Amino acid sequence: MRERIAAVFARVFREMAEGEPPQLTEETVLLNTGLDSLGFAVLIARLEEEVGFDPFAASAEAYYPRTFGDLADFYERNRPR
Amino acid sequence: MLASLLERFEGDRIAVAGSIQDVRFRDLANAGRSGIRARILGRSVAVMARDPLRALECLICADGSASRLLLLSPTLDLKTARDLVNRVGCDIALVGAPAPTGGLGAIPHITIPDYEQEPSNIEGAARAERVETRWLLTTSGTTGAPKVVDHSLDSLTCSVNAGSSTGAGVRWGLLYDLARFAGLQVVLQSVLSGAVLLVPPQESPLGEQIDFLGSRGCTHLSATPTLWRKILMLGGERLVALRQITLGGEIADSQVLRALKSAFPQARVTHIFASTEAGYGFSVSDGEQGFPSSFLTRPPSGVELKVLNGRLCVRNRRVSPCYVGEDWKLADEDGFIDTGDMVLKRGNRFVFLGRSNGAISVGGDKVLPEVVEQVILAHPDVLMARVFGTKNPIVGALVSADVVLKPAVGDLPGVRAALIRFCQERLPRHQVPAILRIVEDLPNLESGKLARS
């Protein structure tokens, strides 16, 4: 799951941000990577295409993952069984 | 009134050619039978018929006798039709055989049968008392229930070229619903100019309808840009005799105009701006999208135009400025109707941007789907496109696009990437489709317009 998210992140980054996508670690702060909120929005949309579900729709609270680790956990936690 | 206007043409001349029967002008003129006219005289009449020929007979009967005639599309569900009948207060219904099951309400119904069974009664029609009939049309109600707009034969025919020689050799194809403004314009233009109205088999797919029209030598055809794109995809070469192409109901972009000029070099291509509420606005035949800015100061058809807050407003003095059965006025205090269509001045021309109520809000920035569609349509591999908003937890909504490619375009992933790049080069970031899917087809509504919801 983490690899797939990182791969989609890299693709979206190349499309929507400047320069090469950074190497993602668990602590990488997403909005400091150079991807803005629109880019992040597109990332979520493309992730839905890639993994087949949207954890934001599934989860009850308004949650905005801060780091790459948070994001990956969020997808793992809300993966439909 | 309609019936007497039809008497100007030689009785033998064919007025309507359908898949089952042809009808002559004398038969149409006789549709105004004195017995039925007497029964509907001065009354508020609801008209509904599945077969366009029967619908036309009902209209010929009602115009000049009914005080009001409410045109109901046969595509309406019965509950909506009955609500409309109540709202308008119709006290009698004229329906084409076979009558709708359960009827249009607790009012008397007269069924218009086949010609063969009814004897002609020309003198009766001529002697019957004449009434100024108000024609009530309904909007297609994409948002909420349909609304009723008050017209007259005058407001419906102001764009009609009714000289008795204009119709010679002209064969008009009907692809629209006769009960809606666009279809009614085609039918009235045809019968009032002595042309032949070609009515294809109603339930058939578009390809068969085009086959029918082509085989009957259709010379004039009016349809939405979405339908024209489908006709081009099906192969318009069957329409060998086509010399007048008319577009309406949606934005006629440069691509579709060029594609039509190229596929039909012998035809004149015209796009029309009109709506049920505003009536006929204007037409453009110079082959370019939008309209000349001179139309604002020198409107060619006398229907006045102005642009307010980026939206086109129209003043048509022949249309009643209220929706029937509601207090809410259609027009402002100067009589201008806000069409809701956004326009932008580019040089000495205005171009259409899209419906303001169809805007997608991407993080608070408004995006008009039609603007993005026109960019995508400019790509040489693209045949049709539909742009819409999809919900997004971060910015509210993102732009999505479904695209139909021209046949024989391969390498779908490559084309997808190329289309996104194409959009990035031409649109602000937030307007570039975040999701772009290649699809086989894009459905259209009964009206011929692209289905958007």
Short mmCIF file of C-alpha atoms in Angstrom, two decimals:
data_model
loop_
_atom_site.label_atom_id
_atom_site.label_comp_id
_atom_site.label_asym_id
_atom_site.label_seq_id
_atom_site.Cartn_x
_atom_site.Cartn_y
_atom_site.Cartn_z
CA MET A 1 0.00 0.00 0.00
CA ARG A 2 2.75 2.43 0.98
CA GLU A 3 4.63 1.84 -2.28
CA ARG A 4 1.49 2.45 -4.33
CA ILE A 5 0.77 5.70 -2.50
CA ALA A 6 4.37 6.85 -2.97
CA ALA A 7 4.20 6.01 -6.69
CA VAL A 8 0.99 7.97 -7.22
CA PHE A 9 2.44 10.84 -5.17
CA ALA A 10 5.46 10.97 -7.48
CA ARG A 11 3.28 11.04 -10.61
CA VAL A 12 1.00 13.77 -9.26
CA PHE A 13 4.01 15.77 -8.05
CA ARG A 14 5.58 15.73 -11.51
CA GLU A 15 2.29 16.88 -13.03
CA MET A 16 1.43 19.61 -10.56
CA ALA A 17 4.55 20.83 -8.76
CA GLU A 18 8.02 22.15 -9.53
CA GLY A 19 11.10 19.98 -9.69
CA GLU A 20 11.64 16.35 -8.84
CA PRO A 21 9.41 14.65 -6.24
CA PRO A 22 11.16 14.25 -2.87
CA GLN A 23 11.97 10.86 -1.42
CA LEU A 24 9.12 10.19 1.05
CA THR A 25 9.79 9.08 4.64
CA GLU A 26 7.25 8.43 7.39
CA GLU A 27 7.99 11.91 8.83
CA THR A 28 7.84 13.88 5.57
CA VAL A 29 5.33 16.74 6.03
CA LEU A 30 3.14 16.56 2.92
CA LEU A 31 2.38 20.25 2.47
CA ASN A 32 6.13 21.06 2.82
CA THR A 33 7.04 18.89 -0.16
CA GLY A 34 6.08 21.59 -2.63
CA LEU A 35 2.69 20.07 -3.39
CA ASP A 36 -0.04 22.62 -2.62
CA SER A 37 -3.60 21.96 -1.48
CA LEU A 38 -4.86 21.60 -5.06
CA GLY A 39 -2.07 19.11 -5.72
CA PHE A 40 -2.99 17.27 -2.55
CA ALA A 41 -6.63 17.22 -3.66
CA VAL A 42 -5.61 15.70 -7.00
CA LEU A 43 -3.44 13.17 -5.13
CA ILE A 44 -6.49 12.00 -3.15
CA ALA A 45 -8.55 11.74 -6.34
CA ARG A 46 -5.83 9.73 -8.13
CA LEU A 47 -5.36 7.50 -5.07
CA GLU A 48 -9.04 6.68 -5.21
CA GLU A 49 -8.57 5.57 -8.82
CA GLU A 50 -5.49 3.56 -7.85
CA VAL A 51 -6.67 1.76 -4.68
CA GLY A 52 -10.41 1.79 -5.37
CA PHE A 53 -11.62 3.52 -2.23
CA ASP A 54 -11.69 6.95 -0.57
CA PRO A 55 -10.84 6.81 3.16
CA PHE A 56 -12.03 10.39 3.64
CA ALA A 57 -15.54 9.39 2.64
CA ALA A 58 -15.31 6.33 4.89
CA SER A 59 -13.99 8.08 8.00
CA ALA A 60 -16.33 9.95 10.34
CA GLU A 61 -14.12 12.85 11.42
CA ALA A 62 -12.58 15.58 9.25
CA TYR A 63 -9.01 14.30 9.27
CA TYR A 64 -6.14 15.80 7.33
CA PRO A 65 -3.01 13.64 7.44
CA ARG A 66 0.09 15.74 8.14
CA THR A 67 2.90 13.40 7.26
CA PHE A 68 3.34 10.68 4.70
CA GLY A 69 3.19 8.17 7.57
CA ASP A 70 -0.15 9.60 8.68
CA LEU A 71 -1.47 9.38 5.12
CA ALA A 72 -0.35 5.78 4.61
CA ASP A 73 -1.76 4.72 8.01
CA PHE A 74 -5.03 6.46 7.17
CA TYR A 75 -5.35 4.39 3.99
CA GLU A 76 -4.35 1.19 5.74
CA ARG A 77 -6.87 1.79 8.56
CA ASN A 78 -9.79 2.56 6.26
CA ARG A 79 -9.19 -0.09 3.64
CA PRO A 80 -12.54 -1.86 3.02
CA ARG A 81 -12.49 -5.52 4.20
CA MET B 1 -54.34 31.22 -37.38
CA LEU B 2 -52.40 28.11 -38.33
CA ALA B 3 -55.10 26.37 -40.33
CA SER B 4 -55.74 29.33 -42.61
CA LEU B 5 -52.00 29.95 -43.09
CA LEU B 6 -51.72 26.39 -44.41
CA GLU B 7 -54.46 26.99 -46.94
CA ARG B 8 -52.06 29.19 -48.92
CA PHE B 9 -50.35 26.08 -50.31
CA GLU B 10 -51.66 23.80 -53.07
CA GLY B 11 -53.66 21.08 -51.42
CA ASP B 12 -51.78 18.31 -53.24
CA ARG B 13 -48.38 19.35 -51.99
CA ILE B 14 -46.87 17.00 -49.40
CA ALA B 15 -46.58 18.70 -45.99
CA VAL B 16 -45.34 15.87 -43.80
CA ALA B 17 -43.49 12.69 -44.80
CA GLY B 18 -43.31 10.08 -42.07
CA SER B 19 -42.14 6.50 -41.99
CA ILE B 20 -45.70 5.20 -42.34
CA GLN B 21 -47.63 7.84 -44.23
CA ASP B 22 -47.32 11.11 -46.13
CA VAL B 23 -49.78 13.92 -45.47
CA ARG B 24 -50.72 16.71 -47.86
CA PHE B 25 -51.37 20.37 -47.09
CA ARG B 26 -55.07 19.98 -47.78
CA ASP B 27 -55.29 17.28 -45.10
CA LEU B 28 -53.41 19.38 -42.58
CA ALA B 29 -55.58 22.40 -43.22
CA ASN B 30 -58.63 20.20 -42.69
CA ALA B 31 -57.37 19.15 -39.28
CA GLY B 32 -59.20 22.21 -38.02
CA ARG B 33 -62.52 20.37 -38.03
CA SER B 34 -65.45 22.54 -37.08
CA GLY B 35 -66.92 20.04 -34.62
CA ILE B 36 -63.80 19.93 -32.48
CA ARG B 37 -63.22 23.67 -32.81
CA ALA B 38 -66.68 24.39 -31.44
CA ARG B 39 -66.02 22.20 -28.42
CA ILE B 40 -62.72 23.89 -27.53
CA LEU B 41 -63.73 27.44 -28.41
CA GLY B 42 -62.48 29.90 -25.78
CA ARG B 43 -61.23 27.11 -23.52
CA SER B 44 -57.88 26.29 -22.01
CA VAL B 45 -56.67 23.18 -23.87
CA ALA B 46 -53.94 20.68 -22.97
CA VAL B 47 -52.31 19.06 -26.01
CA MET B 48 -50.31 15.85 -25.88
CA ALA B 49 -49.43 13.34 -28.59
CA ARG B 50 -46.65 10.84 -29.06
CA ASP B 51 -46.76 10.97 -32.85
CA PRO B 52 -45.58 14.37 -34.15
CA LEU B 53 -48.13 14.24 -36.94
CA ARG B 54 -50.99 13.81 -34.46
CA ALA B 55 -49.48 16.58 -32.31
CA LEU B 56 -49.43 18.89 -35.32
CA GLU B 57 -53.08 18.12 -36.07
CA CYS B 58 -53.97 18.95 -32.47
CA LEU B 59 -52.16 22.29 -32.75
CA ILE B 60 -53.90 23.14 -36.03
CA CYS B 61 -57.23 22.35 -34.39
CA ALA B 62 -56.54 24.36 -31.27
CA ASP B 63 -54.91 27.48 -32.68
CA GLY B 64 -57.55 30.07 -33.38
CA SER B 65 -60.14 28.37 -31.17
CA ALA B 66 -58.60 27.71 -27.76
CA SER B 67 -57.89 30.72 -25.54
CA ARG B 68 -54.81 28.90 -24.30
CA LEU B 69 -53.06 25.84 -25.60
CA LEU B 70 -50.65 24.00 -23.27
CA LEU B 71 -48.15 21.90 -25.21
CA LEU B 72 -47.15 18.84 -23.21
CA SER B 73 -44.20 16.74 -24.25
CA PRO B 74 -45.04 13.02 -24.61
CA THR B 75 -41.80 12.35 -22.71
CA LEU B 76 -43.26 13.84 -19.52
CA ASP B 77 -44.33 11.38 -16.83
CA LEU B 78 -48.09 11.52 -16.29
CA LYS B 79 -47.88 12.97 -12.78
CA THR B 80 -45.86 15.95 -14.02
CA ALA B 81 -48.20 16.36 -16.97
CA ARG B 82 -51.23 16.39 -14.67
CA ASP B 83 -49.58 18.90 -12.31
CA LEU B 84 -48.97 21.19 -15.26
CA VAL B 85 -52.57 20.80 -16.45
CA ASN B 86 -53.75 21.84 -12.97
CA ARG B 87 -51.32 24.71 -12.68
CA VAL B 88 -52.48 26.18 -15.96
CA GLY B 89 -56.10 25.33 -15.27
CA CYS B 90 -56.82 23.49 -18.53
CA ASP B 91 -60.43 22.46 -18.81
CA ILE B 92 -60.18 20.13 -21.81
CA ALA B 93 -57.51 17.90 -23.40
CA LEU B 94 -56.72 17.19 -27.05
CA VAL B 95 -54.69 14.04 -27.32
CA GLY B 96 -53.28 12.10 -30.23
CA ALA B 97 -54.36 8.49 -30.62
CA PRO B 98 -53.62 6.37 -28.67
CA ALA B 99 -54.58 8.50 -25.66
CA PRO B 100 -52.33 8.28 -22.57
CA THR B 101 -53.54 5.63 -20.12
CA GLY B 102 -55.32 7.24 -17.21
CA GLY B 103 -55.56 10.56 -19.02
CA LEU B 104 -54.36 14.00 -18.07
CA GLY B 105 -56.81 14.60 -15.26
CA ALA B 106 -60.52 14.80 -14.62
CA ILE B 107 -61.23 16.88 -17.72
CA PRO B 108 -62.93 15.87 -20.98
CA HIS B 109 -60.56 14.36 -23.54
CA ILE B 110 -60.89 14.54 -27.31
CA THR B 111 -58.77 12.06 -29.23
CA ILE B 112 -57.45 13.06 -32.66
CA PRO B 113 -57.80 9.96 -34.84
CA ASP B 114 -56.36 9.07 -38.26
CA TYR B 115 -57.22 11.14 -41.32
CA GLU B 116 -58.75 8.20 -43.16
CA GLN B 117 -61.72 8.05 -40.84
CA GLU B 118 -62.64 11.74 -40.86
CA PRO B 119 -64.33 13.51 -43.76
CA SER B 120 -62.87 16.89 -44.72
CA ASN B 121 -64.77 20.02 -43.70
CA ILE B 122 -63.05 23.04 -45.21
CA GLU B 123 -66.00 25.44 -45.14
CA GLY B 124 -66.64 24.62 -41.51
CA ALA B 125 -63.11 25.65 -40.51
CA ALA B 126 -63.32 28.91 -42.45
CA ARG B 127 -66.60 29.98 -40.87
CA ALA B 128 -65.64 29.09 -37.29
CA GLU B 129 -65.19 31.93 -34.82
CA ARG B 130 -61.57 32.92 -34.35
CA VAL B 131 -59.79 33.48 -31.05
CA GLU B 132 -56.29 34.81 -30.33
CA THR B 133 -54.66 31.72 -28.84
CA ARG B 134 -51.85 31.88 -26.28
CA TRP B 135 -49.36 29.06 -26.76
CA LEU B 136 -47.98 27.76 -23.47
CA LEU B 137 -44.68 25.90 -23.65
CA THR B 138 -42.88 24.09 -20.86
CA THR B 139 -39.20 24.24 -20.01
CA SER B 140 -37.45 20.92 -19.71
CA GLY B 141 -36.94 21.56 -15.99
CA THR B 142 -33.42 20.19 -15.48
CA THR B 143 -33.56 21.85 -12.07
CA GLY B 144 -36.88 21.07 -10.40
CA ALA B 145 -40.32 20.94 -11.96
CA PRO B 146 -40.86 22.29 -15.49
CA LYS B 147 -42.03 25.89 -15.77
CA VAL B 148 -44.66 27.18 -18.16
CA VAL B 149 -43.90 30.06 -20.49
CA ASP B 150 -46.54 32.09 -22.31
CA HIS B 151 -46.03 32.59 -26.07
CA SER B 152 -48.14 33.43 -29.09
CA LEU B 153 -47.98 32.11 -32.64
CA ASP B 154 -46.42 35.50 -33.36
CA SER B 155 -43.56 35.08 -30.86
CA LEU B 156 -43.02 31.53 -32.06
CA THR B 157 -42.82 32.46 -35.72
CA CYS B 158 -40.90 35.74 -35.66
CA SER B 159 -37.85 33.95 -37.03
CA VAL B 160 -39.85 31.93 -39.54
CA ASN B 161 -39.36 32.84 -43.17
CA ALA B 162 -42.89 32.22 -44.34
CA GLY B 163 -42.87 33.34 -47.94
CA SER B 164 -44.69 30.73 -49.98
CA SER B 165 -41.73 30.27 -52.33
CA THR B 166 -39.12 29.74 -49.58
CA GLY B 167 -40.33 26.21 -49.03
CA ALA B 168 -39.98 24.99 -52.60
CA GLY B 169 -37.60 22.03 -52.67
CA VAL B 170 -36.96 22.33 -48.94
CA ARG B 171 -37.17 19.18 -46.82
CA TRP B 172 -36.82 19.80 -43.07
CA GLY B 173 -35.70 16.95 -40.82
CA LEU B 174 -37.23 16.73 -37.36
CA LEU B 175 -34.91 15.33 -34.71
CA TYR B 176 -36.33 17.41 -31.86
CA ASP B 177 -39.39 16.97 -29.68
CA LEU B 178 -42.18 18.97 -31.35
CA ALA B 179 -43.56 20.01 -27.94
CA ARG B 180 -40.39 21.91 -27.06
CA PHE B 181 -39.33 25.27 -28.39
CA ALA B 182 -36.63 23.98 -30.77
CA GLY B 183 -38.85 21.30 -32.31
CA LEU B 184 -41.75 23.67 -32.66
CA GLN B 185 -39.53 26.15 -34.51
CA VAL B 186 -38.58 23.46 -37.04
CA VAL B 187 -42.18 22.31 -37.54
CA LEU B 188 -43.58 25.83 -37.88
CA GLN B 189 -40.79 26.88 -40.24
CA SER B 190 -41.48 23.86 -42.40
CA VAL B 191 -45.26 23.96 -42.61
CA LEU B 192 -45.57 27.74 -42.84
CA SER B 193 -43.14 27.95 -45.75
CA GLY B 194 -44.72 25.11 -47.69
CA ALA B 195 -41.73 22.81 -47.21
CA VAL B 196 -41.86 19.06 -46.53
CA LEU B 197 -41.40 18.06 -42.90
CA LEU B 198 -39.58 14.72 -42.60
CA VAL B 199 -40.51 12.85 -39.44
CA PRO B 200 -38.29 9.83 -38.75
CA PRO B 201 -39.58 6.79 -36.79
CA GLN B 202 -39.79 8.08 -33.22
CA GLU B 203 -38.36 5.24 -31.16
CA SER B 204 -35.49 4.39 -33.51
CA PRO B 205 -31.83 4.97 -32.70
CA LEU B 206 -30.15 8.03 -34.18
CA GLY B 207 -28.44 6.05 -36.97
CA GLU B 208 -31.75 4.82 -38.33
CA GLN B 209 -33.29 8.27 -38.06
CA ILE B 210 -30.38 9.67 -40.11
CA ASP B 211 -30.83 6.85 -42.65
CA PHE B 212 -34.49 7.80 -42.98
CA LEU B 213 -33.71 11.49 -43.40
CA GLY B 214 -30.96 10.80 -45.91
CA SER B 215 -33.12 8.46 -47.99
CA ARG B 216 -35.89 11.10 -48.11
CA GLY B 217 -33.53 13.79 -49.37
CA CYS B 218 -33.37 15.92 -46.23
CA THR B 219 -32.04 19.39 -47.17
CA HIS B 220 -32.40 21.24 -43.84
CA LEU B 221 -31.59 19.82 -40.41
CA SER B 222 -31.52 21.37 -36.95
CA ALA B 223 -29.95 19.62 -33.94
CA THR B 224 -27.82 20.25 -30.85
CA PRO B 225 -24.01 20.28 -31.16
CA THR B 226 -23.97 17.00 -29.19
CA LEU B 227 -26.27 15.36 -31.75
CA TRP B 228 -24.27 16.79 -34.64
CA ARG B 229 -21.08 15.28 -33.18
CA LYS B 230 -22.85 11.92 -33.01
CA ILE B 231 -24.09 12.31 -36.58
CA LEU B 232 -20.51 13.02 -37.69
CA MET B 233 -19.37 9.93 -35.78
CA LEU B 234 -22.07 7.78 -37.42
CA GLY B 235 -21.06 9.14 -40.81
CA GLY B 236 -23.09 12.04 -42.14
CA GLU B 237 -22.48 11.08 -45.75
CA ARG B 238 -25.97 9.58 -45.97
CA LEU B 239 -27.33 13.12 -45.74
CA VAL B 240 -26.38 13.71 -49.36
CA ALA B 241 -28.83 16.53 -50.04
CA LEU B 242 -28.07 18.58 -46.91
CA ARG B 243 -27.65 22.28 -47.58
CA GLN B 244 -28.72 23.95 -44.32
CA ILE B 245 -27.22 22.87 -41.00
CA THR B 246 -28.59 24.52 -37.87
CA LEU B 247 -27.21 24.15 -34.35
CA GLY B 248 -28.84 25.20 -31.10
CA GLY B 249 -29.39 24.43 -27.44
CA GLU B 250 -25.70 24.21 -26.51
CA ILE B 251 -22.51 26.11 -27.23
CA ALA B 252 -21.52 25.67 -30.87
CA ASP B 253 -17.73 25.64 -30.56
CA SER B 254 -15.29 26.25 -33.44
CA GLN B 255 -14.44 22.57 -33.69
CA VAL B 256 -17.94 21.35 -34.40
CA LEU B 257 -18.55 24.25 -36.80
CA ARG B 258 -15.37 23.42 -38.71
CA ALA B 259 -16.06 19.69 -38.69
CA LEU B 260 -19.53 20.29 -40.14
CA LYS B 261 -18.25 22.69 -42.82
CA SER B 262 -15.68 20.10 -43.77
CA ALA B 263 -18.11 17.16 -43.85
CA PHE B 264 -20.78 19.16 -45.69
CA PRO B 265 -18.99 21.71 -47.84
CA GLN B 266 -22.14 22.54 -49.79
CA ALA B 267 -24.13 23.42 -46.66
CA ARG B 268 -24.65 26.71 -44.85
CA VAL B 269 -23.94 26.32 -41.14
CA THR B 270 -25.94 28.45 -38.73
CA HIS B 271 -26.03 28.43 -34.96
CA ILE B 272 -29.00 29.87 -33.12
CA PHE B 273 -29.39 31.37 -29.68
CA ALA B 274 -32.87 30.82 -28.27
CA SER B 275 -34.61 29.51 -25.19
CA THR B 276 -38.13 28.68 -24.14
CA GLU B 277 -38.20 31.76 -21.88
CA ALA B 278 -36.60 34.26 -24.19
CA GLY B 279 -37.92 32.86 -27.45
CA TYR B 280 -35.78 33.26 -30.54
CA GLY B 281 -32.74 35.47 -29.94
CA PHE B 282 -30.45 35.56 -32.96
CA SER B 283 -28.61 33.40 -35.43
CA VAL B 284 -25.01 33.41 -36.66
CA SER B 285 -23.98 32.04 -40.04
CA ASP B 286 -20.43 33.34 -40.43
CA GLY B 287 -18.92 29.99 -39.41
CA GLU B 288 -17.43 31.31 -36.18
CA GLN B 289 -18.41 30.58 -32.61
CA GLY B 290 -20.13 33.20 -30.47
CA PHE B 291 -21.63 36.33 -32.00
CA PRO B 292 -20.45 39.72 -33.24
CA SER B 293 -20.42 42.40 -30.52
CA SER B 294 -22.37 44.63 -32.91
CA PHE B 295 -25.44 42.52 -32.05
CA LEU B 296 -25.59 44.40 -28.74
CA THR B 297 -26.20 47.72 -30.46
CA ARG B 298 -27.75 46.55 -33.72
CA PRO B 299 -29.61 43.32 -32.95
CA PRO B 300 -30.27 41.65 -36.31
CA SER B 301 -33.67 40.19 -35.42
CA GLY B 302 -34.91 43.02 -33.25
CA VAL B 303 -34.62 41.00 -30.07
CA GLU B 304 -32.53 43.24 -27.83
CA LEU B 305 -29.42 42.00 -26.03
CA LYS B 306 -27.34 43.23 -23.15
CA VAL B 307 -24.59 41.75 -20.97
CA LEU B 308 -24.90 42.11 -17.20
CA ASN B 309 -22.36 40.62 -14.77
CA GLY B 310 -20.97 38.57 -17.61
CA ARG B 311 -24.38 37.09 -18.40
CA LEU B 312 -26.39 37.51 -21.59
CA CYS B 313 -29.80 39.12 -21.12
CA VAL B 314 -32.51 39.21 -23.76
CA ARG B 315 -35.60 41.38 -24.28
CA ASN B 316 -38.24 39.81 -26.47
CA ARG B 317 -41.33 41.98 -26.32
CA ARG B 318 -43.54 39.22 -27.66
CA VAL B 319 -43.07 36.86 -24.72
CA SER B 320 -45.01 37.32 -21.50
CA PRO B 321 -42.55 38.21 -18.73
CA CYS B 322 -43.94 35.82 -16.08
CA TYR B 323 -43.91 32.12 -15.67
CA VAL B 324 -47.51 31.00 -15.91
CA GLY B 325 -49.03 29.97 -12.61
CA GLU B 326 -46.30 31.62 -10.55
CA ASP B 327 -45.75 35.16 -9.35
CA TRP B 328 -42.02 35.05 -9.94
CA LYS B 329 -41.23 37.28 -12.88
CA LEU B 330 -38.95 36.09 -15.64
CA ALA B 331 -37.73 39.53 -16.58
CA ASP B 332 -36.28 42.56 -14.77
CA GLU B 333 -38.15 45.89 -14.66
CA ASP B 334 -36.85 46.79 -18.13
CA GLY B 335 -38.19 43.54 -19.55
CA PHE B 336 -34.80 41.84 -19.95
CA ILE B 337 -34.57 38.12 -19.18
CA ASP B 338 -31.29 36.85 -17.67
CA THR B 339 -30.55 33.76 -19.73
CA GLY B 340 -27.97 32.47 -17.23
CA ASP B 341 -25.49 32.05 -20.08
CA MET B 342 -22.08 33.51 -19.38
CA VAL B 343 -20.35 35.34 -22.21
CA LEU B 344 -16.95 36.94 -22.67
CA LYS B 345 -15.89 39.69 -25.05
CA ARG B 346 -12.93 38.76 -27.28
CA GLY B 347 -12.08 41.47 -29.72
CA ASN B 348 -15.20 42.35 -31.69
CA ARG B 349 -16.94 39.16 -30.73
CA PHE B 350 -18.65 37.63 -27.72
CA VAL B 351 -18.02 33.96 -26.98
CA PHE B 352 -20.15 31.70 -24.79
CA LEU B 353 -18.51 30.35 -21.66
CA GLY B 354 -21.28 28.19 -20.23
CA ARG B 355 -24.26 28.04 -17.92
CA SER B 356 -23.54 29.99 -14.75
CA ASN B 357 -25.54 27.52 -12.66
CA GLY B 358 -23.38 24.66 -13.87
CA ALA B 359 -20.18 26.05 -12.37
CA ILE B 360 -17.87 23.77 -10.39
CA SER B 361 -16.32 25.32 -7.28
CA VAL B 362 -12.69 24.20 -6.91
CA GLY B 363 -11.44 25.55 -3.59
CA GLY B 364 -13.72 28.55 -4.08
CA ASP B 365 -12.66 29.22 -7.69
CA LYS B 366 -15.52 28.89 -10.19
CA VAL B 367 -14.96 26.66 -13.20
CA LEU B 368 -17.45 26.48 -16.07
CA PRO B 369 -17.53 22.94 -17.48
CA GLU B 370 -18.12 24.16 -21.02
CA VAL B 371 -14.88 26.21 -20.98
CA VAL B 372 -12.86 23.08 -20.18
CA GLU B 373 -14.88 21.07 -22.73
CA GLN B 374 -14.07 23.55 -25.47
CA VAL B 375 -10.34 23.18 -24.72
CA ILE B 376 -10.53 19.38 -24.77
CA LEU B 377 -12.61 19.45 -27.97
CA ALA B 378 -9.83 21.45 -29.63
CA HIS B 379 -7.53 18.40 -29.43
CA PRO B 380 -7.47 16.60 -32.82
CA ASP B 381 -8.11 13.13 -31.36
CA VAL B 382 -11.24 14.14 -29.47
CA LEU B 383 -14.80 13.69 -30.68
CA MET B 384 -16.89 14.55 -27.61
CA ALA B 385 -16.24 15.59 -24.03
CA ARG B 386 -18.19 16.00 -20.83
CA VAL B 387 -16.73 17.91 -17.91
CA PHE B 388 -18.24 17.75 -14.44
CA GLY B 389 -17.33 18.23 -10.79
CA THR B 390 -16.50 15.38 -8.45
CA LYS B 391 -16.54 15.80 -4.69
CA ASN B 392 -13.18 16.16 -3.01
CA PRO B 393 -12.40 16.29 0.73
CA ILE B 394 -9.61 18.84 0.34
CA VAL B 395 -10.99 21.48 -2.04
CA GLY B 396 -14.70 20.68 -2.22
CA ALA B 397 -14.77 19.66 -5.87
CA LEU B 398 -12.32 18.83 -8.64
CA VAL B 399 -12.76 18.98 -12.39
CA SER B 400 -13.32 15.60 -14.07
CA ALA B 401 -13.68 14.80 -17.75
CA ASP B 402 -15.13 11.91 -19.73
CA VAL B 403 -13.82 11.92 -23.28
CA VAL B 404 -14.89 10.06 -26.44
CA LEU B 405 -12.04 9.75 -28.92
CA LYS B 406 -12.35 9.70 -32.69
CA PRO B 407 -12.41 6.18 -34.07
CA ALA B 408 -9.02 4.56 -34.78
CA VAL B 409 -7.19 6.52 -32.09
CA GLY B 410 -5.11 3.96 -30.18
CA ASP B 411 -2.61 4.11 -27.26
CA LEU B 412 -5.15 5.15 -24.68
CA PRO B 413 -2.75 5.81 -21.77
CA GLY B 414 -0.61 7.92 -24.09
CA VAL B 415 -3.64 9.88 -25.29
CA ARG B 416 -4.82 10.47 -21.71
CA ALA B 417 -1.45 11.92 -20.73
CA ALA B 418 -1.36 13.99 -23.93
CA LEU B 419 -4.83 15.40 -23.21
CA ILE B 420 -3.90 16.42 -19.68
CA ARG B 421 -0.76 18.17 -20.98
CA PHE B 422 -2.88 19.81 -23.69
CA CYS B 423 -5.19 21.19 -20.97
CA GLN B 424 -2.27 22.30 -18.78
CA GLU B 425 -0.94 24.39 -21.65
CA ARG B 426 -4.26 26.16 -22.10
CA LEU B 427 -6.03 26.36 -18.76
CA PRO B 428 -5.35 27.70 -15.25
CA ARG B 429 -4.21 24.92 -12.90
CA HIS B 430 -7.46 24.47 -11.02
CA GLN B 431 -9.41 24.04 -14.27
CA VAL B 432 -7.29 21.19 -15.61
CA PRO B 433 -9.19 17.91 -15.21
CA ALA B 434 -7.85 16.01 -12.22
CA ILE B 435 -9.49 12.85 -13.54
CA LEU B 436 -9.78 12.15 -17.24
CA ARG B 437 -11.44 8.97 -18.47
CA ILE B 438 -11.74 7.70 -22.01
CA VAL B 439 -15.29 6.45 -22.57
CA GLU B 440 -17.16 4.80 -25.46
CA ASP B 441 -20.08 7.20 -25.63
CA LEU B 442 -21.68 10.15 -23.90
CA PRO B 443 -25.46 9.90 -23.52
CA ASN B 444 -27.71 12.78 -24.45
CA LEU B 445 -31.10 13.81 -23.09
CA GLU B 446 -34.34 13.63 -25.10
CA SER B 447 -33.68 17.23 -26.06
CA GLY B 448 -30.43 16.23 -27.77
CA LYS B 449 -28.36 18.07 -25.19
CA LEU B 450 -25.50 16.34 -23.39
CA ALA B 451 -26.71 14.59 -20.22
CA ARG B 452 -24.83 16.31 -17.43
CA SER B 453 -26.04 14.85 -14.14
#
